[in-house]
mmCIF file of C-alpha atoms in Angstrom:
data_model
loop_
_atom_site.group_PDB
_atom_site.id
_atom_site.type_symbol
_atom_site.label_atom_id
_atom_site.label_comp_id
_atom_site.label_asym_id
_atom_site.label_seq_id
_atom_site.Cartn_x
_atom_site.Cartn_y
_atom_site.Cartn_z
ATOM 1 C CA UNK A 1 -38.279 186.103 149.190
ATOM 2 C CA UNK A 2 -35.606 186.804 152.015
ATOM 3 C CA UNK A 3 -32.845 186.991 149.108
ATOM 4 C CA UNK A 4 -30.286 190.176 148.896
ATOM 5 C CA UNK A 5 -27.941 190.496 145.913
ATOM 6 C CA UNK A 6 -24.960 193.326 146.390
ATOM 7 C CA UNK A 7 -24.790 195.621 143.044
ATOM 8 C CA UNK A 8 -22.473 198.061 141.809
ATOM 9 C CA UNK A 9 -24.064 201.599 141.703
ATOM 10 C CA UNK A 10 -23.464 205.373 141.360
ATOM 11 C CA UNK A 11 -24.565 208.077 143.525
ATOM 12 C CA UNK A 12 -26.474 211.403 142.394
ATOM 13 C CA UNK A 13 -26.091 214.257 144.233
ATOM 14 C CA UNK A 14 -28.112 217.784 144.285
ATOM 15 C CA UNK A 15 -31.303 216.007 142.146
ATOM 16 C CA UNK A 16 -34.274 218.125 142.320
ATOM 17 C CA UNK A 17 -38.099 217.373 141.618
ATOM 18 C CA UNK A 18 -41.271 219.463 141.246
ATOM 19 C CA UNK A 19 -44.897 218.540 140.706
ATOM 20 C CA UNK A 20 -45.933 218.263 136.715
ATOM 21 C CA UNK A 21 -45.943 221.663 135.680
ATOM 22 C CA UNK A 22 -44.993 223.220 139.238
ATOM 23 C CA UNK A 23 -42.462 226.033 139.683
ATOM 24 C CA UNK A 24 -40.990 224.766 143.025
ATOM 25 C CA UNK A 25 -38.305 222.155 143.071
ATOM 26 C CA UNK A 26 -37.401 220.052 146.148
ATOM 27 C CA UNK A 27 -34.093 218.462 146.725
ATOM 28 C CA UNK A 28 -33.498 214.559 147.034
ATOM 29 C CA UNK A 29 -31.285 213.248 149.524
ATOM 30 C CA UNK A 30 -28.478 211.161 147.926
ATOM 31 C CA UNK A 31 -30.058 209.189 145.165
ATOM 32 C CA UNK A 32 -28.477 205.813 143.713
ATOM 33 C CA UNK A 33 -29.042 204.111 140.279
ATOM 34 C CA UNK A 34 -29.540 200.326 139.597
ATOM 35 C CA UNK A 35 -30.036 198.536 136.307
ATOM 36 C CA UNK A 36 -33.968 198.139 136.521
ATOM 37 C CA UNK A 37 -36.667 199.385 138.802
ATOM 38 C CA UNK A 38 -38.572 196.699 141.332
ATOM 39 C CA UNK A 39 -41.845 198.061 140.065
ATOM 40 C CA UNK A 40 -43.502 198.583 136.576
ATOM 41 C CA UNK A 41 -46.316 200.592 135.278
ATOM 42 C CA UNK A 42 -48.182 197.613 136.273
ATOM 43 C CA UNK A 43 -48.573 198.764 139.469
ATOM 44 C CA UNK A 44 -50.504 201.845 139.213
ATOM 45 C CA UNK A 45 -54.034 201.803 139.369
ATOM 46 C CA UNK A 46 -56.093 202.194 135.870
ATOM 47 C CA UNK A 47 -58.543 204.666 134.783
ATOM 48 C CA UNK A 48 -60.774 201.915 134.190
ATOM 49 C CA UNK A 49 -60.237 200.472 138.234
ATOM 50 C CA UNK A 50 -60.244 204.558 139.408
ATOM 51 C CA UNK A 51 -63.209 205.331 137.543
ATOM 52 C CA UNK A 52 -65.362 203.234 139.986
ATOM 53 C CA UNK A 53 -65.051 205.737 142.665
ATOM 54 C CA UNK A 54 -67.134 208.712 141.607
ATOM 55 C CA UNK A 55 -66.451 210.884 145.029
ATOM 56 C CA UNK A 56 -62.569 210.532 142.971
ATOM 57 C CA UNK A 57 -63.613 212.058 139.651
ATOM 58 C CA UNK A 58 -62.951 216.038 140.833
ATOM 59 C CA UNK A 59 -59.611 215.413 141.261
ATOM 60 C CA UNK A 60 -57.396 216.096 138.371
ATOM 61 C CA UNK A 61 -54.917 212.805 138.128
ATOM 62 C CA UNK A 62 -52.601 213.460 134.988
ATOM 63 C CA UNK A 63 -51.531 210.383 132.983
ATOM 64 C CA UNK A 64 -47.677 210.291 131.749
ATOM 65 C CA UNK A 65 -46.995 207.492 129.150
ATOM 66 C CA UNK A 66 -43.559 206.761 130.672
ATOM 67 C CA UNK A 67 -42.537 204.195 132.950
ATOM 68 C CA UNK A 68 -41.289 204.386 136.342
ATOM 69 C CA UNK A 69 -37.743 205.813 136.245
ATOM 70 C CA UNK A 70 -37.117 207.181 139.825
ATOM 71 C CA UNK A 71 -38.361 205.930 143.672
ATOM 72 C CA UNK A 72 -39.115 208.533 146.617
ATOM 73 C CA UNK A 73 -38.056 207.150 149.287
ATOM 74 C CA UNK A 74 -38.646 207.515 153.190
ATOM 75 C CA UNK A 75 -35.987 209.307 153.811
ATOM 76 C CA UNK A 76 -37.883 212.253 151.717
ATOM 77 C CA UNK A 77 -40.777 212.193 153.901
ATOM 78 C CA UNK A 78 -41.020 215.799 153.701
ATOM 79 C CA UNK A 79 -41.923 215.166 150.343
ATOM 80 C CA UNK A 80 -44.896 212.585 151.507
ATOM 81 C CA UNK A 81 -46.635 215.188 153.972
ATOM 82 C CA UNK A 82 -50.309 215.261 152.962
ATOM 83 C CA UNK A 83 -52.065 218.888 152.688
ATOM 84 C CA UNK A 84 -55.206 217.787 151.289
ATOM 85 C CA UNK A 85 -56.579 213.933 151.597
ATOM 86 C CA UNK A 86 -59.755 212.352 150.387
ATOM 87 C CA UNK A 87 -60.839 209.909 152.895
ATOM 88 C CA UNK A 88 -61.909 206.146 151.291
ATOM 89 C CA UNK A 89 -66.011 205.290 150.962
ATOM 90 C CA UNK A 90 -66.537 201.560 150.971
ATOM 91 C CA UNK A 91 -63.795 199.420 150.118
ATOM 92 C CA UNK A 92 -62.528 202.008 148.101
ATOM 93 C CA UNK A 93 -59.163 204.005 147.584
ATOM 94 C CA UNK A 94 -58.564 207.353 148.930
ATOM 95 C CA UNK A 95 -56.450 210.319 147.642
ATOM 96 C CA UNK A 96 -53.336 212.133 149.350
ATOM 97 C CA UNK A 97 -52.434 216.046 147.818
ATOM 98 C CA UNK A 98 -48.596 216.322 148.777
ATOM 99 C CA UNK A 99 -45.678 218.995 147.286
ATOM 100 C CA UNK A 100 -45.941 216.488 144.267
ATOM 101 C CA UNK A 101 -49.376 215.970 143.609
ATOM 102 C CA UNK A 102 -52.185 213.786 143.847
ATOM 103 C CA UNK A 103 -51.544 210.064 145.240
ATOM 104 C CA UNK A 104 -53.985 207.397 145.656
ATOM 105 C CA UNK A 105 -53.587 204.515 147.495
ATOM 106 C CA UNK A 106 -55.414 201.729 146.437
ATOM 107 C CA UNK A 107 -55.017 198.018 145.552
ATOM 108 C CA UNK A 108 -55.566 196.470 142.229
ATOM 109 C CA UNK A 109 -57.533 193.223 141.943
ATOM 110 C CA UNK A 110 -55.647 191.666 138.901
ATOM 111 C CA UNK A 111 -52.606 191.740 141.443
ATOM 112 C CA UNK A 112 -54.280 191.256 144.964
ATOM 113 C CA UNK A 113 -56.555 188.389 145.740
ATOM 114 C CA UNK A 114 -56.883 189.108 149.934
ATOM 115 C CA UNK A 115 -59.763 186.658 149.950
ATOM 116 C CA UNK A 116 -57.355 183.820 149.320
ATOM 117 C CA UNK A 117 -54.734 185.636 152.123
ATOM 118 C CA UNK A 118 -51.755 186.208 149.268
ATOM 119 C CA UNK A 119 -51.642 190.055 148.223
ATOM 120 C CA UNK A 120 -48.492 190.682 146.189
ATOM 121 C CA UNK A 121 -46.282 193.146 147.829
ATOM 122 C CA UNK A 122 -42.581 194.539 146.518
ATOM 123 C CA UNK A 123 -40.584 195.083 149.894
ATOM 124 C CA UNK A 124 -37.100 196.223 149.233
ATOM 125 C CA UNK A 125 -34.215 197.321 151.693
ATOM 126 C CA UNK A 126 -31.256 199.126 150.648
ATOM 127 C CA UNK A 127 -28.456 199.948 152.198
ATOM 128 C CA UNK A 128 -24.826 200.354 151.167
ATOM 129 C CA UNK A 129 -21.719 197.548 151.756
ATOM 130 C CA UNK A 130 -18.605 199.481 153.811
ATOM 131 C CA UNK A 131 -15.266 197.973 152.360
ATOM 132 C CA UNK A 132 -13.987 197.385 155.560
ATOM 133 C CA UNK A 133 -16.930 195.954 157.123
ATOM 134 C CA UNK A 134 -17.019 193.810 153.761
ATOM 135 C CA UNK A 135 -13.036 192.977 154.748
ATOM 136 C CA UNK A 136 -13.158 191.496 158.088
ATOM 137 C CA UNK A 137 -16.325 189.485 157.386
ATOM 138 C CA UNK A 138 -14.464 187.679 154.879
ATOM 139 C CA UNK A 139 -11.428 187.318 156.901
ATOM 140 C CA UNK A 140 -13.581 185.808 159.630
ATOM 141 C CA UNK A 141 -15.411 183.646 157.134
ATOM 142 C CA UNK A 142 -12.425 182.031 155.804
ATOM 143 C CA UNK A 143 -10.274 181.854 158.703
ATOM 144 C CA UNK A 144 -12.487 180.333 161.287
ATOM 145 C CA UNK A 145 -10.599 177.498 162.281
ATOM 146 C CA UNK A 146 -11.022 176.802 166.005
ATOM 147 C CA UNK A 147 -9.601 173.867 168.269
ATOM 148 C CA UNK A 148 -11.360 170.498 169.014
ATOM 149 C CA UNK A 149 -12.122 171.745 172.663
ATOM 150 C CA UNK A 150 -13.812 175.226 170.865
ATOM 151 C CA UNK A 151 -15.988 172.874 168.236
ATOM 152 C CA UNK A 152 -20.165 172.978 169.256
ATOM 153 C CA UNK A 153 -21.827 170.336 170.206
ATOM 154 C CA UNK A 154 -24.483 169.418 167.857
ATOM 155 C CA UNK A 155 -28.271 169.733 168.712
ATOM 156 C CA UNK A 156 -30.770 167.455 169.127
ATOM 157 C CA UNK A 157 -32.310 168.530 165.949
ATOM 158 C CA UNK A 158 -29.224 168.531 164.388
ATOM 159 C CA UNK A 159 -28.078 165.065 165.475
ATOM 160 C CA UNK A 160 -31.559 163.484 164.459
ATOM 161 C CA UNK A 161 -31.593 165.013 160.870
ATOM 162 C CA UNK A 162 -27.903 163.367 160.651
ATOM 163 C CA UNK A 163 -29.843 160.692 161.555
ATOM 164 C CA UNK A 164 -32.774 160.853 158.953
ATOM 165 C CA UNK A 165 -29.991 160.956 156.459
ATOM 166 C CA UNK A 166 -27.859 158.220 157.692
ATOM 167 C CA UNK A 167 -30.420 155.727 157.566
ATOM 168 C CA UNK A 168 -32.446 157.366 154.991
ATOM 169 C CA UNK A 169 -29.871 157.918 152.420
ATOM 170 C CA UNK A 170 -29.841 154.943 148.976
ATOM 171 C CA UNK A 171 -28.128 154.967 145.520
ATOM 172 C CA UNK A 172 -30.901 155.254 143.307
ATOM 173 C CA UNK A 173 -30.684 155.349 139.210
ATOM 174 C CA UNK A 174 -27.009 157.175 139.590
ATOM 175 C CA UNK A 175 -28.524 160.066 141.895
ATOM 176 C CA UNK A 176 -28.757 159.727 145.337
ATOM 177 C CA UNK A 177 -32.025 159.489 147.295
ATOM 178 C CA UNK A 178 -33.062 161.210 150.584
ATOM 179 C CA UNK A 179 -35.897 161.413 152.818
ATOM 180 C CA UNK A 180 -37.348 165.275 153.800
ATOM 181 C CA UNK A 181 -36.115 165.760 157.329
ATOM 182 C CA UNK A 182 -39.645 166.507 158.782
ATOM 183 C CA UNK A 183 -39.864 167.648 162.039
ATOM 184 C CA UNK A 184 -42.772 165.609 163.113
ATOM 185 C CA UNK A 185 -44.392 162.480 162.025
ATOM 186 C CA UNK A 186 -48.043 163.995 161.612
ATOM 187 C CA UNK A 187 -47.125 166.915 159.028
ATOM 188 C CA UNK A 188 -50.288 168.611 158.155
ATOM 189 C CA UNK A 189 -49.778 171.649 155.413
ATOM 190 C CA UNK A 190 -52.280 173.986 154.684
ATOM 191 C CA UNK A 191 -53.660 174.048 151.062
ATOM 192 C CA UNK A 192 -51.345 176.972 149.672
ATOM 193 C CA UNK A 193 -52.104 176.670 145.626
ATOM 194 C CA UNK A 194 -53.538 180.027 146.018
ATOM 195 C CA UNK A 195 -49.836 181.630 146.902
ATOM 196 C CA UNK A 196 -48.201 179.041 144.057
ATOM 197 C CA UNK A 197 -51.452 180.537 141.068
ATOM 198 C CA UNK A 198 -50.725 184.053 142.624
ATOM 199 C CA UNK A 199 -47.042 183.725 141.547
ATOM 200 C CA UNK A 200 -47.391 182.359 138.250
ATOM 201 C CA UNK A 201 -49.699 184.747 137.203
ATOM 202 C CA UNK A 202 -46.555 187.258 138.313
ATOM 203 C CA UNK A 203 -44.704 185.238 136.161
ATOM 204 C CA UNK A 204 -47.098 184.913 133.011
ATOM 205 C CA UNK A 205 -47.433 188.994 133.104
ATOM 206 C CA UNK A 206 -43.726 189.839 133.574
ATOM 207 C CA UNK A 207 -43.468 186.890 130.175
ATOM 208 C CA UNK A 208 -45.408 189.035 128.192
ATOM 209 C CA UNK A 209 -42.809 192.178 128.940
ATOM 210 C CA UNK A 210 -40.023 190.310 128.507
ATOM 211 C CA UNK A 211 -39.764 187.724 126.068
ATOM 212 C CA UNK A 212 -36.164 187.008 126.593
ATOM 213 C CA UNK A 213 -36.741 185.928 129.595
ATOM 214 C CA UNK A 214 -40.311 184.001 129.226
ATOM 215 C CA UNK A 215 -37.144 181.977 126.179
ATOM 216 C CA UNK A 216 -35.299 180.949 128.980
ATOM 217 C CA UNK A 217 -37.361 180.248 131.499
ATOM 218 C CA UNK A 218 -38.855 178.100 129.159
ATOM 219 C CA UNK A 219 -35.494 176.864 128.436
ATOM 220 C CA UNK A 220 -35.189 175.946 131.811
ATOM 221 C CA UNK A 221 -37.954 174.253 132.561
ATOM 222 C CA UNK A 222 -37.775 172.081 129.519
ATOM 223 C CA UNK A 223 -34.068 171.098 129.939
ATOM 224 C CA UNK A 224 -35.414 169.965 133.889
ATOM 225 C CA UNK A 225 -37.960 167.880 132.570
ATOM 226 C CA UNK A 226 -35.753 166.444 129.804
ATOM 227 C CA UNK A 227 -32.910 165.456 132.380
ATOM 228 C CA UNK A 228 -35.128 163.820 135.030
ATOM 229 C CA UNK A 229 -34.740 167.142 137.550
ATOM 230 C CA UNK A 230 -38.540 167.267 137.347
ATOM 231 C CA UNK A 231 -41.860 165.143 136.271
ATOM 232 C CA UNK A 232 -45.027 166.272 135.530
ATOM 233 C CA UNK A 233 -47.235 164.491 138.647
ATOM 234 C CA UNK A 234 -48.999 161.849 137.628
ATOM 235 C CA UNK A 235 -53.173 161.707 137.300
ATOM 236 C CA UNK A 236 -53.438 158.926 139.950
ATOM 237 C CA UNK A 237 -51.384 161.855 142.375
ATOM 238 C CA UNK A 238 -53.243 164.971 141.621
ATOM 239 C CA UNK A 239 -55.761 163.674 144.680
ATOM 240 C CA UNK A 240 -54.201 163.456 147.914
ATOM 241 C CA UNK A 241 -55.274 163.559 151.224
ATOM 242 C CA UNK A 242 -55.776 167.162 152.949
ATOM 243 C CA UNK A 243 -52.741 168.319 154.611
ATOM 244 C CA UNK A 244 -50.657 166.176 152.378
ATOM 245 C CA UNK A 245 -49.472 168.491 149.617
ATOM 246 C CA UNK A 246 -47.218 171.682 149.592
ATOM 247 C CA UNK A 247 -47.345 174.056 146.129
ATOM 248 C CA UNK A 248 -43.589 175.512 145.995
ATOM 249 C CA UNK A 249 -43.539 178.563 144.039
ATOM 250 C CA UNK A 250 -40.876 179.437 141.888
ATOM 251 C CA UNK A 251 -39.699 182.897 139.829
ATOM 252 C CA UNK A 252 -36.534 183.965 138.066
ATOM 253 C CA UNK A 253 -33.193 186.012 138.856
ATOM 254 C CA UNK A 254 -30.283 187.139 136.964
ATOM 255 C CA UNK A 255 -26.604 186.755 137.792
ATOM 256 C CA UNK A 256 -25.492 190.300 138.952
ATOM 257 C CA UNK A 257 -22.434 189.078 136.422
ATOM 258 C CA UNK A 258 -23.091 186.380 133.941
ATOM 259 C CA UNK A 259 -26.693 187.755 133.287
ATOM 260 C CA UNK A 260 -27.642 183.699 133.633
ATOM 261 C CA UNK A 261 -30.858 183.136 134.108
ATOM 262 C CA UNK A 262 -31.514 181.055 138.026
ATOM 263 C CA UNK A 263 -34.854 179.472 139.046
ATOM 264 C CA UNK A 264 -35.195 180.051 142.395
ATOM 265 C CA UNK A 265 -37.421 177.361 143.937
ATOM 266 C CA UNK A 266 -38.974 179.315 147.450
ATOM 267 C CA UNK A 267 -39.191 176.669 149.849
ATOM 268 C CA UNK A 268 -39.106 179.614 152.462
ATOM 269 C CA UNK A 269 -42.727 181.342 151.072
ATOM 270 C CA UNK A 270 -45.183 181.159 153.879
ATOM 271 C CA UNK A 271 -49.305 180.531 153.910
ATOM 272 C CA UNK A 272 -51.044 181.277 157.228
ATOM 273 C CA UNK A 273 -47.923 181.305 158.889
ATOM 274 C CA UNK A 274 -46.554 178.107 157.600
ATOM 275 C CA UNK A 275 -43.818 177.250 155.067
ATOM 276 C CA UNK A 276 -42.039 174.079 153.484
ATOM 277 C CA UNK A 277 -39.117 175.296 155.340
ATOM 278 C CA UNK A 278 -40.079 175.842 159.045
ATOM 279 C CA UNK A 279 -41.828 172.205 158.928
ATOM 280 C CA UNK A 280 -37.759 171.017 158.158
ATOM 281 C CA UNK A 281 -34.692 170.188 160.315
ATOM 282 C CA UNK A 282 -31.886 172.354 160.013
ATOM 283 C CA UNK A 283 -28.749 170.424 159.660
ATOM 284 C CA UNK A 284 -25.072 171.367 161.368
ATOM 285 C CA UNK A 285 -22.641 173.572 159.297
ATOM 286 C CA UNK A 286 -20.190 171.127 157.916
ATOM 287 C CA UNK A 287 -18.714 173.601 155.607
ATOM 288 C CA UNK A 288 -15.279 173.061 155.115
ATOM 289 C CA UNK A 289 -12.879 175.963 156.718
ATOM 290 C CA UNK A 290 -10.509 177.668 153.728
ATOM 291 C CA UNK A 291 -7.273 176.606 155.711
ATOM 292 C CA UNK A 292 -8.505 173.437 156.063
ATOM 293 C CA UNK A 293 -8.655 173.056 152.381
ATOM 294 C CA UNK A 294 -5.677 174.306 151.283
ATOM 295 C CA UNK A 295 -3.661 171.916 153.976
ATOM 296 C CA UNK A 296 -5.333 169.242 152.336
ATOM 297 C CA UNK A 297 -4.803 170.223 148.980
ATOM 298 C CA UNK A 298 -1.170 169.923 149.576
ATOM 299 C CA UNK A 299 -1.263 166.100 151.305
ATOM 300 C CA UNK A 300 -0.878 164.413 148.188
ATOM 301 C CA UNK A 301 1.030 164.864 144.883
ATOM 302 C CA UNK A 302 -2.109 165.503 142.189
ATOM 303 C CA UNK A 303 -5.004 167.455 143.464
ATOM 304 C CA UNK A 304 -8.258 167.351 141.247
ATOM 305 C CA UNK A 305 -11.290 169.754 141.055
ATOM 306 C CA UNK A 306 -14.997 169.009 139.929
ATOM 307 C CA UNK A 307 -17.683 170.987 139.499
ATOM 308 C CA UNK A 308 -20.973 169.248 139.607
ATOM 309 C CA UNK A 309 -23.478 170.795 137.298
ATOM 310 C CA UNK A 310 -27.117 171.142 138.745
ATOM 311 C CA UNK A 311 -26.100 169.541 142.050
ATOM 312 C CA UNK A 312 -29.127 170.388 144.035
ATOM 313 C CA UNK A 313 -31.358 169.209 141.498
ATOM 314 C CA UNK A 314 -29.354 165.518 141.211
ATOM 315 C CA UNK A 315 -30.611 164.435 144.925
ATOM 316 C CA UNK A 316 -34.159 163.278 145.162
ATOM 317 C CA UNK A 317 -36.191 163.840 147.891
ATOM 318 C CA UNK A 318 -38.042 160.630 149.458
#
């Protein structure tokens, strides 16, 4: 959630589309291609879930065994004008006729559970990177040193996270130990394991598609364990007081390069309005300039470089 990821893609020009079996063909804007789609077969509503709905069963919905190789998007909203519509009954789905068929609009409840407040829902913006746009943001990133009489004054919140992790900071089995900046004292946390069951049972469907990648996520997960990253939470801890315990979901995404498998822990996902996040201090930037490096780098006669493998995962949180 809140991620973007930049891609290499090409652009198709003059693509037309028709309705199954239709003699009139429509032309796309400018269409672009990416490696694999953000939505499966899963997503369309079965016979089984449509048959339900009897005031449905006169319209002719054709079935095509192939998955879903091509997105209409907004920007074709010509394409999305509705000639015929057949409005919902009950809690039901109803039916759009446009230039390219029949559409129903309905939601599935293997994938929705509303009662619990956590429907699943595939939002995706795209828009495309200008090289010179690209340029100067890069310039400015690296080269923003400014003078001591420029520099910000830090916060209040700032300064008292500092302060959290001044005082709260200890050497601990070789890793070091921190306390969760809180915001308050009195945290209370609404229950959220609804929103942390909704996304494994994302996770266990997309493992039985995949099973390269249910291999290394279990990879994963079994190399945290093993190194002390993670712990399974001990029977006297699976009771706590209400308001005391956050779920943080998890899911998996690919190096746009390496193809490397990352575990994204989502600290940002939100239940009734609240995450793990916005309870949290924000610290100060204390990122190191570029030019700052570099004049460093050349203060003494042997400079060294480290990487630290799994660095996020070697603090623990107190």
């Amino acid at each position: 959630m809140g991620q973007s990821k930049t891609m290499t893609t090409s652009i198709i020009k003059g693509l037309e589309i028709s309705e199954i079996n239709g003699s009139h063909f429509y032309q796309l804007p400018v269409v672009f291609t990416q490696k694999d789609m953000p939505v499966s077969t899963d997503n369309i509503i079965s016979e089984e879930e449509l048959s339900k709905w009897s005031y449905l069963k006169d319209i002719n919905f054709p079935r095509i065994h192939a998955g879903v190789d091509l997105l209409v998007g907004t920007n074709a909203s010509k394409l999305m004008e509705p000639w015929e519509v057949v409005n919902s009954q009950g809690e039901g789905p109803y039916a759009i006729r446009s230039h390219l068929g029949w559409v129903v609009n309905a939601s599935a409840e293997d994938y929705n559970d509303f009662e619990n407040g956590c429907p699943s829902v595939h939002v995706n913006r795209t828009t495309v990177d200008k090289i010179e746009e690209l340029l100067i943001s890069q310039y400015n990133y690296d080269f923003n040193e400014k003078s001591f009489t420029e520099q910000e004054e830090m916060s209040r919140e700032e300064q008292k996270f500092l302060d959290i992790m001044d005082h709260s900071a200890q050497m601990e089995s070789g890793h070091y130990k921190l306390k969760l900046p809180f915001k308050g004292e009195e945290l209370f946390m609404p229950n959220n394991i609804s929103v942390a069951l909704q996304r494994i049972h994302g996770l266990k469907r997309k493992f039985k598609r995949n099973k390269d990648f249910h291999k290394e996520y279990t990879n994963f997960m079994t190399n945290a364990i093993n190194s002390g990253h993670a712990e399974r939470v001990p029977q006297h801890q699976l009771t706590t007081p209400k308001g005391k315990v956050w779920y943080i979901p998890h899911h998996g995404v690919y190096h746009p390069q390496k193809h490397k498998l990352r575990v994204v822990f989502d600290c940002g996902a939100e239940y009734k309005g609240v995450s793990l996040n916005s309870q949290l201090l924000q610290g100060p930037n204390l990122t190191s300039s570029l030019v700052g490096v570099l004049v460093r780098f050349r203060q003494e006669h042997v400079a060294l470089m480290a990487d630290i493998k799994s660095m996020f995962h070697q603090v623990k949180g107190g």
